[in-house]
Tab-separated table of C-alpha atoms and ligand atoms in Angstrom:
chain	number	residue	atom	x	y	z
A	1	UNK	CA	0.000	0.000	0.000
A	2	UNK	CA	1.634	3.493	-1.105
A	3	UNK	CA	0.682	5.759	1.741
A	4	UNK	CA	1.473	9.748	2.071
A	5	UNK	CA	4.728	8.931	3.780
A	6	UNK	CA	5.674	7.178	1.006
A	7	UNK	CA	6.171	10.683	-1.166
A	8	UNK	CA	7.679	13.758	-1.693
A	9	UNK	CA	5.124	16.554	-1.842
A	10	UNK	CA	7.104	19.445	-1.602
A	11	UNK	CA	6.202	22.057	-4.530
A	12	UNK	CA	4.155	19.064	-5.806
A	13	UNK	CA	0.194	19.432	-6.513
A	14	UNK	CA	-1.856	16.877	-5.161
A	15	UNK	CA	-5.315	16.425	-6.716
A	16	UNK	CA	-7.021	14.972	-3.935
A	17	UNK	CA	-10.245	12.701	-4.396
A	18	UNK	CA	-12.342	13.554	-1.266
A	19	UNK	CA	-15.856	12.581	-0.224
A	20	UNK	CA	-17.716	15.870	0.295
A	21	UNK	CA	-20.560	14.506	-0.405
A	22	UNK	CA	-22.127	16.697	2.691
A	23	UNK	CA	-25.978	16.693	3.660
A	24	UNK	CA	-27.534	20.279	2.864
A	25	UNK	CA	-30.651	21.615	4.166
A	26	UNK	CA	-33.243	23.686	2.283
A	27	UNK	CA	-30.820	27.270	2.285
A	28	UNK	CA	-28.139	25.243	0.844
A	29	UNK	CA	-26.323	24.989	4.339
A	30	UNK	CA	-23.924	22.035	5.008
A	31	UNK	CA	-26.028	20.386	8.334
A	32	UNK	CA	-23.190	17.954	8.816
A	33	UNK	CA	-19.762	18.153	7.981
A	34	UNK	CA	-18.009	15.152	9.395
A	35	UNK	CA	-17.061	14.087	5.928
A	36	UNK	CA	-14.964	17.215	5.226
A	37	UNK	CA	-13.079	16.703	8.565
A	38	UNK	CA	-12.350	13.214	7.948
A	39	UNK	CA	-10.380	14.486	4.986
A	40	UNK	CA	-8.304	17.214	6.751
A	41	UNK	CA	-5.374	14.902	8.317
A	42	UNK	CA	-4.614	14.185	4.294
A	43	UNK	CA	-4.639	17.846	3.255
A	44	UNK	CA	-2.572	19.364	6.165
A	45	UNK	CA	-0.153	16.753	5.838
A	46	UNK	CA	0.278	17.813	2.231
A	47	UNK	CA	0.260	21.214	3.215
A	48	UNK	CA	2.572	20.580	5.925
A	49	UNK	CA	5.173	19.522	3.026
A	50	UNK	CA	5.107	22.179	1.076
A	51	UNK	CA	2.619	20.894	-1.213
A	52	UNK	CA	-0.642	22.605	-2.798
A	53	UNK	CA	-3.801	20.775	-3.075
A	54	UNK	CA	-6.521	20.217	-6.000
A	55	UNK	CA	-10.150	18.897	-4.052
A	56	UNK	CA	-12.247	16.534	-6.392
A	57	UNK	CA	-15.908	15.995	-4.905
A	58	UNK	CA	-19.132	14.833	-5.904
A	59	UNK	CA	-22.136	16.010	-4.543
A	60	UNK	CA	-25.653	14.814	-4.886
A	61	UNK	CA	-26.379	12.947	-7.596
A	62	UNK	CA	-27.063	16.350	-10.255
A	63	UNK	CA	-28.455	15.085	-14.130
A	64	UNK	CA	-26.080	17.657	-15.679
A	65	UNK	CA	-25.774	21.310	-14.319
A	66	UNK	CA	-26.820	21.840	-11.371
A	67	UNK	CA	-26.619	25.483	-9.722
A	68	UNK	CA	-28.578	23.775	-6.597
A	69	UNK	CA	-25.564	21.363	-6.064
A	70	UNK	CA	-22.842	23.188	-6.792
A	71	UNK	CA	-19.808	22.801	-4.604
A	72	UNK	CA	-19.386	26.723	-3.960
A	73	UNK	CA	-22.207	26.488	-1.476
A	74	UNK	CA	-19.875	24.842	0.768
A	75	UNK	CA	-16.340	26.376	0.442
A	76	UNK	CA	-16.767	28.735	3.194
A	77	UNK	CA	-17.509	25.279	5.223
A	78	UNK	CA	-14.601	23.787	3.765
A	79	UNK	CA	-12.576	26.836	4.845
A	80	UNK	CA	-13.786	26.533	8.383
A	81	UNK	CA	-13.250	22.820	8.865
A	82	UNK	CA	-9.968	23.121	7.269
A	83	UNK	CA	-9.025	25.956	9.010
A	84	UNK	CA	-7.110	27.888	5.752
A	85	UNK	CA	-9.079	29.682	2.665
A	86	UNK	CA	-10.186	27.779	0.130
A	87	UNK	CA	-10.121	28.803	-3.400
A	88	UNK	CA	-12.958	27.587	-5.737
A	89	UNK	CA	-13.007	26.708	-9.293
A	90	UNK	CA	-16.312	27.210	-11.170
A	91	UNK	CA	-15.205	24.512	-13.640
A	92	UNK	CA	-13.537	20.911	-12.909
A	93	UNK	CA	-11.645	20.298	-16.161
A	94	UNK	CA	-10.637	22.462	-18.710
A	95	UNK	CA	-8.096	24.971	-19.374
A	96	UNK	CA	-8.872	27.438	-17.106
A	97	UNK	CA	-9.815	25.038	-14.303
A	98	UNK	CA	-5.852	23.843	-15.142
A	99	UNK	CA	-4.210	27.301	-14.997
A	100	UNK	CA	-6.044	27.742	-11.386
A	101	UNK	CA	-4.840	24.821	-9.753
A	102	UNK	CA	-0.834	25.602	-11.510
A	103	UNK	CA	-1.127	28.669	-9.849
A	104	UNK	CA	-1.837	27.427	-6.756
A	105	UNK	CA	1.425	28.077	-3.895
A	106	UNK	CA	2.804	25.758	-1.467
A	107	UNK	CA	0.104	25.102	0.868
A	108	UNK	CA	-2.697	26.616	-0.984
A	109	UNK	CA	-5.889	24.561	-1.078
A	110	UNK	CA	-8.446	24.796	-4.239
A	111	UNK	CA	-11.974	22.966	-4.398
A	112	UNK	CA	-13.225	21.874	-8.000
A	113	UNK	CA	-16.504	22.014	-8.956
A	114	UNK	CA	-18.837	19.307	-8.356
A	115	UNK	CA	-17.373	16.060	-10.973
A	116	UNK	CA	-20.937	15.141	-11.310
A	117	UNK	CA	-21.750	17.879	-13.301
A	118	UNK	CA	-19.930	15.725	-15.956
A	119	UNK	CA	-21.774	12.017	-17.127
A	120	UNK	CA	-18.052	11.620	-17.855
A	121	UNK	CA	-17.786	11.247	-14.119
A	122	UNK	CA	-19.763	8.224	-13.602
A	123	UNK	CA	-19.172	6.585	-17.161
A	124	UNK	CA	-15.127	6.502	-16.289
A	125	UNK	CA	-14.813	8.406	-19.434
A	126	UNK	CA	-10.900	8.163	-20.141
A	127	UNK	CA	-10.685	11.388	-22.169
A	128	UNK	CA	-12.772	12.989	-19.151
A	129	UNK	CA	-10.279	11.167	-16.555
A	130	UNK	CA	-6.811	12.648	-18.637
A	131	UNK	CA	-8.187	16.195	-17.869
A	132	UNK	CA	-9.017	15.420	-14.135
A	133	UNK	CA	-5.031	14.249	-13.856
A	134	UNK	CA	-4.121	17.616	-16.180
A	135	UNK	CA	-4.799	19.644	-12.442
A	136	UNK	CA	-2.014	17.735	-10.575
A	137	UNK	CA	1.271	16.195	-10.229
A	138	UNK	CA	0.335	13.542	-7.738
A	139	UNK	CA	-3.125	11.496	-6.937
A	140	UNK	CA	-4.455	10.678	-3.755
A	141	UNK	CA	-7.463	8.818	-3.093
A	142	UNK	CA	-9.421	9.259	0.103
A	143	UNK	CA	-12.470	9.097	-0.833
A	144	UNK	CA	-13.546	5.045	0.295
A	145	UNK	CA	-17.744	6.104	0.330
A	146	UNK	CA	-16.683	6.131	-3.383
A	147	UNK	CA	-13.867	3.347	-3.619
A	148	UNK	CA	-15.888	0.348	-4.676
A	149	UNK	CA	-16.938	2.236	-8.029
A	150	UNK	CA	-15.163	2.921	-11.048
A	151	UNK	CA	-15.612	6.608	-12.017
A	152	UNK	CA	-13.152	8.985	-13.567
A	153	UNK	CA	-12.462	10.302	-10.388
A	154	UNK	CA	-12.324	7.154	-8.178
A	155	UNK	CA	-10.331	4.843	-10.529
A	156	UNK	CA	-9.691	5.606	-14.143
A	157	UNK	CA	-7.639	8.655	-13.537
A	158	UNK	CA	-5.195	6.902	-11.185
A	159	UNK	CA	-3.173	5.230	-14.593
A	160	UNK	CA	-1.996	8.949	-15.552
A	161	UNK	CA	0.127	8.785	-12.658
A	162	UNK	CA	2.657	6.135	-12.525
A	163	UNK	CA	3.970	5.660	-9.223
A	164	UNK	CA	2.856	9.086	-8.133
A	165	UNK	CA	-0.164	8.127	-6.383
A	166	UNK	CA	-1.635	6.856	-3.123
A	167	UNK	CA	-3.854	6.114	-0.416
A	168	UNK	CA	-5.060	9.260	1.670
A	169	UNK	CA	-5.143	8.820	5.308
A	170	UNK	CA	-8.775	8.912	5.686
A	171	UNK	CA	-8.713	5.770	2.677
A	172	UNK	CA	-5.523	4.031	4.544
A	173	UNK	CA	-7.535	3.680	7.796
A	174	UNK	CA	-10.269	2.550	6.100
A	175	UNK	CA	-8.479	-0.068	4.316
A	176	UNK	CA	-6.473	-1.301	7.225
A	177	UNK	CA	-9.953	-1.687	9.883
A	178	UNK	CA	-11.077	-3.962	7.114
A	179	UNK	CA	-8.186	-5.645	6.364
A	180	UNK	CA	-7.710	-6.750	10.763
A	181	UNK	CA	-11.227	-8.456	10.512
A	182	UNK	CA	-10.929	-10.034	7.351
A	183	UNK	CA	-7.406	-10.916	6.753
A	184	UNK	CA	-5.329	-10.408	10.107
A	185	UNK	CA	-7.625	-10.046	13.198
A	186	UNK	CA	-6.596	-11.630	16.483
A	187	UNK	CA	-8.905	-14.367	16.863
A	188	UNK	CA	-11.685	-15.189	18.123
A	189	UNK	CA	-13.290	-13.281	15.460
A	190	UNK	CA	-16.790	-12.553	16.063
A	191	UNK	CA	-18.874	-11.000	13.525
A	192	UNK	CA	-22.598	-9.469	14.267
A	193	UNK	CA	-25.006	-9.318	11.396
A	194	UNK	CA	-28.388	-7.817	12.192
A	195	UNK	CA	-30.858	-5.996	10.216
A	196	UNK	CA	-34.150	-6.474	9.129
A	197	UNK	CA	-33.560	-8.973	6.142
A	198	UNK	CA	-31.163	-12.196	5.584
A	199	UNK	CA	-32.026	-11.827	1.557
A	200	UNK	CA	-29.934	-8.134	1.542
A	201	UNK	CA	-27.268	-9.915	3.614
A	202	UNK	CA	-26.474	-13.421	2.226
A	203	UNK	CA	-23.314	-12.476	-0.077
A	204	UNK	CA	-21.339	-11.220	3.050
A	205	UNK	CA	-22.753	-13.654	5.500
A	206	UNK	CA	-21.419	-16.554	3.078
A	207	UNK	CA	-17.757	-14.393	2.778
A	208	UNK	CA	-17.975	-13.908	7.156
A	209	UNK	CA	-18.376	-17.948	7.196
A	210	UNK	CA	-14.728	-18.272	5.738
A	211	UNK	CA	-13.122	-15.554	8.079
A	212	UNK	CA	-14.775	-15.331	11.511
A	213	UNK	CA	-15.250	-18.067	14.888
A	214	UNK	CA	-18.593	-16.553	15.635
A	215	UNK	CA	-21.204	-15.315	13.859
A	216	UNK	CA	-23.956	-13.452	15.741
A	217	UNK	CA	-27.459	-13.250	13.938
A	218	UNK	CA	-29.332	-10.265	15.259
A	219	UNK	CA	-32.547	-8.397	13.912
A	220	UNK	CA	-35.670	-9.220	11.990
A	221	UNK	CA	-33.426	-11.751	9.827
A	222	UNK	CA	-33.392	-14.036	13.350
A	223	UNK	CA	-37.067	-15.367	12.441
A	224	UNK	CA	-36.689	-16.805	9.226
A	225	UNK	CA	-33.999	-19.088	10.810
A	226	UNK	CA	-35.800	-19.872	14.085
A	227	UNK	CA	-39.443	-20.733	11.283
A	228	UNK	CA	-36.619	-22.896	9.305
A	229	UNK	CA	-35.771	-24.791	12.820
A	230	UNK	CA	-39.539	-25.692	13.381
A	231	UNK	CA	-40.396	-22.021	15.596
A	232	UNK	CA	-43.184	-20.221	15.226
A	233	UNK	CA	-42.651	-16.226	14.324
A	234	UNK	CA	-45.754	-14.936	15.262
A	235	UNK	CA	-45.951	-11.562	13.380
A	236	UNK	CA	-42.105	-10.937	13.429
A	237	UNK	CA	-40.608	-10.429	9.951
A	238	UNK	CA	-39.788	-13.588	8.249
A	239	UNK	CA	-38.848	-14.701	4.859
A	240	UNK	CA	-40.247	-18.036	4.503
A	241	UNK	CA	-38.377	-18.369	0.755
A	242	UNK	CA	-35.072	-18.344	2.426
A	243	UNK	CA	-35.959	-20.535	5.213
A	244	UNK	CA	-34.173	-23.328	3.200
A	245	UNK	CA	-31.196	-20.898	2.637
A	246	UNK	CA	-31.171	-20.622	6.637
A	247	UNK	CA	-31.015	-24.187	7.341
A	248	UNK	CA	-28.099	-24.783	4.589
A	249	UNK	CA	-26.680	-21.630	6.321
A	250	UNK	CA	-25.996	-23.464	9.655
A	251	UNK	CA	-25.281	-26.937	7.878
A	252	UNK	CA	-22.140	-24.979	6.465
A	253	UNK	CA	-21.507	-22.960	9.117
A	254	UNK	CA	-20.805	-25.939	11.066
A	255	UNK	CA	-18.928	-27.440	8.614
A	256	UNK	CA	-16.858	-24.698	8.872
A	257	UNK	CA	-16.242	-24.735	12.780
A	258	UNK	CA	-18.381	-21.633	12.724
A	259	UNK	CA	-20.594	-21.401	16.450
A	260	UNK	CA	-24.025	-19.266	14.540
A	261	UNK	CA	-25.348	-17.547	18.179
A	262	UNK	CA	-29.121	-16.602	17.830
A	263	UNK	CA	-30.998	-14.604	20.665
A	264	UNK	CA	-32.949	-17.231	23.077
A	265	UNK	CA	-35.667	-14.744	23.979
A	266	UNK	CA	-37.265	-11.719	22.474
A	267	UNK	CA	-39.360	-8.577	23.318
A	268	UNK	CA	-42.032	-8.451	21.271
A	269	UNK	CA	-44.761	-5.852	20.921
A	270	UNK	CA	-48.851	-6.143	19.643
A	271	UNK	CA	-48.204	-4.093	17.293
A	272	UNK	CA	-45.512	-2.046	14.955
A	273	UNK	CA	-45.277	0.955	17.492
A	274	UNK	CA	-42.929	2.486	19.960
A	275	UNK	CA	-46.363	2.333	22.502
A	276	UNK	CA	-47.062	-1.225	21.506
A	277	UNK	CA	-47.586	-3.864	24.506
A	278	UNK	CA	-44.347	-5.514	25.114
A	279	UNK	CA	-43.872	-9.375	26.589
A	280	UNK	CA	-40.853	-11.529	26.383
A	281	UNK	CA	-40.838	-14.639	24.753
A	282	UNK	CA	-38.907	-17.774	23.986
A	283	UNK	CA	-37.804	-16.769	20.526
A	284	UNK	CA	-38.945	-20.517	19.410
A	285	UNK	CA	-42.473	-19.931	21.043
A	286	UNK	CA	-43.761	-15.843	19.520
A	287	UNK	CA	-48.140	-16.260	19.380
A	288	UNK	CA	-49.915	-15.340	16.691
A	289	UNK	CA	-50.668	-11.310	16.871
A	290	UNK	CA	-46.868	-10.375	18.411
A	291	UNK	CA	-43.977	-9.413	16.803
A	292	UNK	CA	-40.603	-9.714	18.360
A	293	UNK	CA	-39.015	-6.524	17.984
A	294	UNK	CA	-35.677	-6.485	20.286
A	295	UNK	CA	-33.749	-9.528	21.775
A	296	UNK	CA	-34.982	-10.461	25.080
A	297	UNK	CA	-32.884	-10.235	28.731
A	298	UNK	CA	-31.310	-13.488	28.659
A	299	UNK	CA	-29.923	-13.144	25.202
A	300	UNK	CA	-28.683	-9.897	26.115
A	301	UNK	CA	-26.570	-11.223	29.006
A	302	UNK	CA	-25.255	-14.122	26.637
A	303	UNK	CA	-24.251	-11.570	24.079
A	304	UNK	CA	-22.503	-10.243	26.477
A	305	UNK	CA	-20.656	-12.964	27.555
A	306	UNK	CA	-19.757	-14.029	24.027
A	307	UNK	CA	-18.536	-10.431	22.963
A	308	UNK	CA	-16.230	-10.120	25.806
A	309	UNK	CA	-14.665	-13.204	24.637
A	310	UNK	CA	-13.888	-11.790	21.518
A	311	UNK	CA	-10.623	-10.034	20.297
A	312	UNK	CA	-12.033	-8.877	16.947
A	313	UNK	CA	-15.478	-7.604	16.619
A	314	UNK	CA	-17.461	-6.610	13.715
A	315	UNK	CA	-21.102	-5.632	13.810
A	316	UNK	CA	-23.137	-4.399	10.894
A	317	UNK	CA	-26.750	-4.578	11.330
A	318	UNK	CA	-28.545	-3.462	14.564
A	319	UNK	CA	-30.617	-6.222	17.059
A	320	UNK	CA	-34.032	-4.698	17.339
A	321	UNK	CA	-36.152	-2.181	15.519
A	322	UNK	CA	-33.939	0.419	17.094
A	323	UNK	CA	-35.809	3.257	15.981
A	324	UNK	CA	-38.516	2.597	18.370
A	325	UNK	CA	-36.700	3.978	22.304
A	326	UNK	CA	-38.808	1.051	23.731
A	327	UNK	CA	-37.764	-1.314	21.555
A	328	UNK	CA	-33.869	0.221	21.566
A	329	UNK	CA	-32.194	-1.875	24.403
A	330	UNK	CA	-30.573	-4.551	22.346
A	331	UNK	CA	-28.840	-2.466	19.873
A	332	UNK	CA	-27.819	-0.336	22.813
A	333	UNK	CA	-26.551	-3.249	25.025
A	334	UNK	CA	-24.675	-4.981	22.322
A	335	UNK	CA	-23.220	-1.735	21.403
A	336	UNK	CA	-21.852	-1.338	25.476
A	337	UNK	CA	-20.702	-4.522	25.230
A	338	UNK	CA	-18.400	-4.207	21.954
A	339	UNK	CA	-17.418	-0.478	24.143
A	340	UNK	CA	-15.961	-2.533	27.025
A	341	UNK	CA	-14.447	-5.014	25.197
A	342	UNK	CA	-12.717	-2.832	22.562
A	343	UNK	CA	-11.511	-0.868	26.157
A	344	UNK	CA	-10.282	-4.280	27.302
A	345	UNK	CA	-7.697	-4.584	24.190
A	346	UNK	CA	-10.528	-6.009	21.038
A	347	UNK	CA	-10.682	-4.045	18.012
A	348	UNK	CA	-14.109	-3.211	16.747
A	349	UNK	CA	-15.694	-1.984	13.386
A	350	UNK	CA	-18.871	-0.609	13.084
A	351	UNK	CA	-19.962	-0.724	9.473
A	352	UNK	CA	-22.912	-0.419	7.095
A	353	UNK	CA	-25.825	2.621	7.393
A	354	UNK	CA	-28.052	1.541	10.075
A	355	UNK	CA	-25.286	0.470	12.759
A	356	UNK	CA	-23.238	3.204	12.219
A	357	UNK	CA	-26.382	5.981	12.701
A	358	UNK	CA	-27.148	3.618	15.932
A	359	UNK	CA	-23.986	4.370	17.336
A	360	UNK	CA	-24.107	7.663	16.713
A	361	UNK	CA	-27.586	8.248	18.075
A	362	UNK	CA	-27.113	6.146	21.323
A	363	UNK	CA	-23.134	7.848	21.958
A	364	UNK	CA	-21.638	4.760	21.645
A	365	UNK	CA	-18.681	5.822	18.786
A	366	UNK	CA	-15.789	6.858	21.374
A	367	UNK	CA	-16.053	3.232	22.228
A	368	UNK	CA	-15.579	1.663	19.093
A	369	UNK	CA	-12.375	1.237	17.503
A	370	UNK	CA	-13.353	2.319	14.263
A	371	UNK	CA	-16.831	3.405	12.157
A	372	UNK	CA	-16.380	3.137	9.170
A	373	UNK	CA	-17.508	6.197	6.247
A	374	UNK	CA	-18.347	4.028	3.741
A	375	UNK	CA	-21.655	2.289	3.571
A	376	UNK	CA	-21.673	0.206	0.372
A	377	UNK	CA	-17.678	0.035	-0.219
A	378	UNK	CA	-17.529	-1.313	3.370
A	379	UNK	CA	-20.385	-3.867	2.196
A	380	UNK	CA	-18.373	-5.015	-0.431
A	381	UNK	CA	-15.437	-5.216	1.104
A	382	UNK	CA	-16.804	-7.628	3.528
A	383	UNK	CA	-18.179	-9.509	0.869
A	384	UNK	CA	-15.132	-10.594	-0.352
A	385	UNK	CA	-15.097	-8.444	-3.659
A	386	UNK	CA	-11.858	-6.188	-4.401
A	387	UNK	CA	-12.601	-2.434	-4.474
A	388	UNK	CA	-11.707	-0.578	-8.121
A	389	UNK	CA	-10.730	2.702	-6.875
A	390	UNK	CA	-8.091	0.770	-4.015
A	391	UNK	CA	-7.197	-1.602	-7.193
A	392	UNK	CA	-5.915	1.240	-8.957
A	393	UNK	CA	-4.077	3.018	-6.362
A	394	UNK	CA	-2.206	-0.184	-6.621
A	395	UNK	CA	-1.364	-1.297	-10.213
B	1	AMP	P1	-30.552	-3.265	7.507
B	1	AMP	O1	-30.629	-2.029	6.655
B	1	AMP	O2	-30.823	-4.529	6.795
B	1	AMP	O3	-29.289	-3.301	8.332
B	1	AMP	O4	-31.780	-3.169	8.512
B	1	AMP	C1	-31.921	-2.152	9.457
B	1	AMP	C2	-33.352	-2.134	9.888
B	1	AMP	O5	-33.686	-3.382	10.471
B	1	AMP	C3	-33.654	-1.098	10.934
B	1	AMP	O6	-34.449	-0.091	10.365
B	1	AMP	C4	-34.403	-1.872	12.002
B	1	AMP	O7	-35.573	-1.219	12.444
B	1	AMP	C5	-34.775	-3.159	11.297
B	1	AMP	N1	-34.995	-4.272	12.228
B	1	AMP	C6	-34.148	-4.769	13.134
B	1	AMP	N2	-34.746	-5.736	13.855
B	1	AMP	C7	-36.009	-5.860	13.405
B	1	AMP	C8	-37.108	-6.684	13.757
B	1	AMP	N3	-37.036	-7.588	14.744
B	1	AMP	N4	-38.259	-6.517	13.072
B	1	AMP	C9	-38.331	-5.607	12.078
B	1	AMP	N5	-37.327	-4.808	11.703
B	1	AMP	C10	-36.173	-4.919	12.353
């Protein structure tokens, strides 16, 4: 892996894929803006050598044009999180957008307009990604929300550069939190896979089943296993189509030496509310006209037990409908759990939307080793599948 340290920047111009793809509100304003600080460790330490740097963003997803999404709405953001100006281009290729960024000084930063203002962009357009490598000397990528597609940007423009390209910080961290669960993680490795549906989860479930000692199965998914073992579901969420799947699941799973932990009992609720009646249940036995919603007390405290054994823990997925505050404790617990195990020496990785937002909303992320930033490359990369735009950075 060719890192920062790994070359000279000094009077060099870095053209810098980033992920600014920032929520905006209704005026336009930039409502959160962790994405542009995840970037700033790569730009000061570019700056910091004497280097000047070219930003590449998308943002949105803009048919064309786009005044609404341009990328001038948040430079004054950029500047703030940053913490130097930030010049703007109003193009992204072109000549003049190439005799900006060779003016630029040692240290100077310059934000391109929004690359999706160009079909180029997401068509990998070669003649598109030669003008994109016109605005610098040297490419960095550290943009992984972006890494498992092959746009201009992302991937094609990396082959203008030779040797002089690598991995941003932001991308190396990334790469490396996936790399000590899949390939180099101090075992046991337990993975936890929750979520409402095993259909949207069977490609990295199968890839887990080759890596990991444990495999938790959390969520909604939990039902169409426990109908495949001869429970009944009562109203919880069950796909009867891939009760077969289930059962060849845990045939190969313990082929594989793989312990598959389900939860033993469940809250359920009457109905789909937050105000909804709640009982526990033996999650073989749910009646007719309940629908298990969380994992029950029990299951909590063997969770528990199980993650604390653990030195490497992934979870993607949450345990319960954790949306609902009454229906919230399983996600929460597991969560504490992974916190004081990661605090007793495990490393952790939150990954995938609806974990990582959990974690955020319930205050769990100081106690996680890492979250990951990107939703569907870190999906992929747990499947198995090599990333294009971390391919390239490497031919
Ligand atoms: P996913 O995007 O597949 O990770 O699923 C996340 C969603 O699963 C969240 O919106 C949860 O509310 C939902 N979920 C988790 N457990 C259950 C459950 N027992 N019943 C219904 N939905 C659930």
């Amino acid at each position: 892996m060719r890192t920062l340290k790994d070359i000279s920047f000094a009077n060099q111009r870095a053209v810098i894929r980033v992920d600014f793809n920032v929520p905006l509100n209704d005026k336009g304003e930039v409502t959160d803006r962790t994405r542009i600080e995840a970037a700033k460790p790569t730009i000061d330490y570019i700056r910091a050598q004497g280097g000047s740097c070219v930003l590449l963003s998308h943002l949105g997803r803009p048919k064309g044009i786009d005044p609404s999404q341009s990328l001038q709405k948040i430079v004054t953001t950029v500047s703030d999180a940053l913490k130097t100006p930030v010049q703007f281009c109003s193009t992204t290729v072109g000549q003049a957008a190439e005799k900006k960024a060779a003016n630029l000084n040692p240290g100077e930063v310059l934000l391109m307009e929004n690359l999706r203002f160009h079909e180029e962009e997401t068509e990998g357009d070669l003649l598109f990604s030669k003008q994109l490598a016109q605005l610098g000397t040297i490419y960095v990528n550290d943009a992984f929300g972006t890494a498992h597609r092959a746009h201009a940007s992302t991937t094609i423009m990396a082959q203008f550069f030779n040797e002089k390209k690598c991995f941003g910080a932001l991308l190396e961290k990334e790469v490396l939190a996936i790399e000590k669960v899949m390939k180099t993680g101090a075992t046991p490795i337990l993975a936890i896979i929750g979520g409402a549906k095993v259909s949207t989860k069977i490609t990295i479930i199968e890839s887990l089943l080759e890596k990991v000692n444990h495999l938790l199965i959390g969520g909604g998914m939990v039902y169409t296993f426990t109908k495949a073992l001869g429970g009944s579901v009562g109203n919880s969420i069950c796909e009867p189509e891939y009760c077969d799947y289930a059962l060849s699941l845990l045939e190969k799973a313990k082929k594989k030496g793989v312990k598959i932990h389900l939860p033993t009992d469940v809250v359920a609720g009457n109905s789909f509310s937050n105000e909804a009646e709640q009982k526990v249940f033996n999650v073989m036995k749910i009646p007719d006209g309940w629908e298990a919603m969380d994992a029950g007390p029990k299951s909590i405290k063997q969770f528990h037990n199980l993650v604390l054994e653990c030195k490497t823990i992934l979870w993607n997925g949450p345990l319960g409908v954790f949306e609902f505050p009454s229906f919230a404790q399983g996600t929460i617990a597991i969560g504490e759990s992974i916190g004081e195990a990661t605090k007793k020496g495990a490393f952790s990785l939150v990954g995938g939307g609806d974990s990582v937002a959990a974690v955020k909303q319930f205050g769990l992320a100081p106690k996680m080793s890492y979250i990951s930033t990107g939703g569907g490359a870190m999906l992929e990369s747990l499947e198995g599948k090599s990333l294009p735009g971390i391919e390239a950075l490497q031919e």
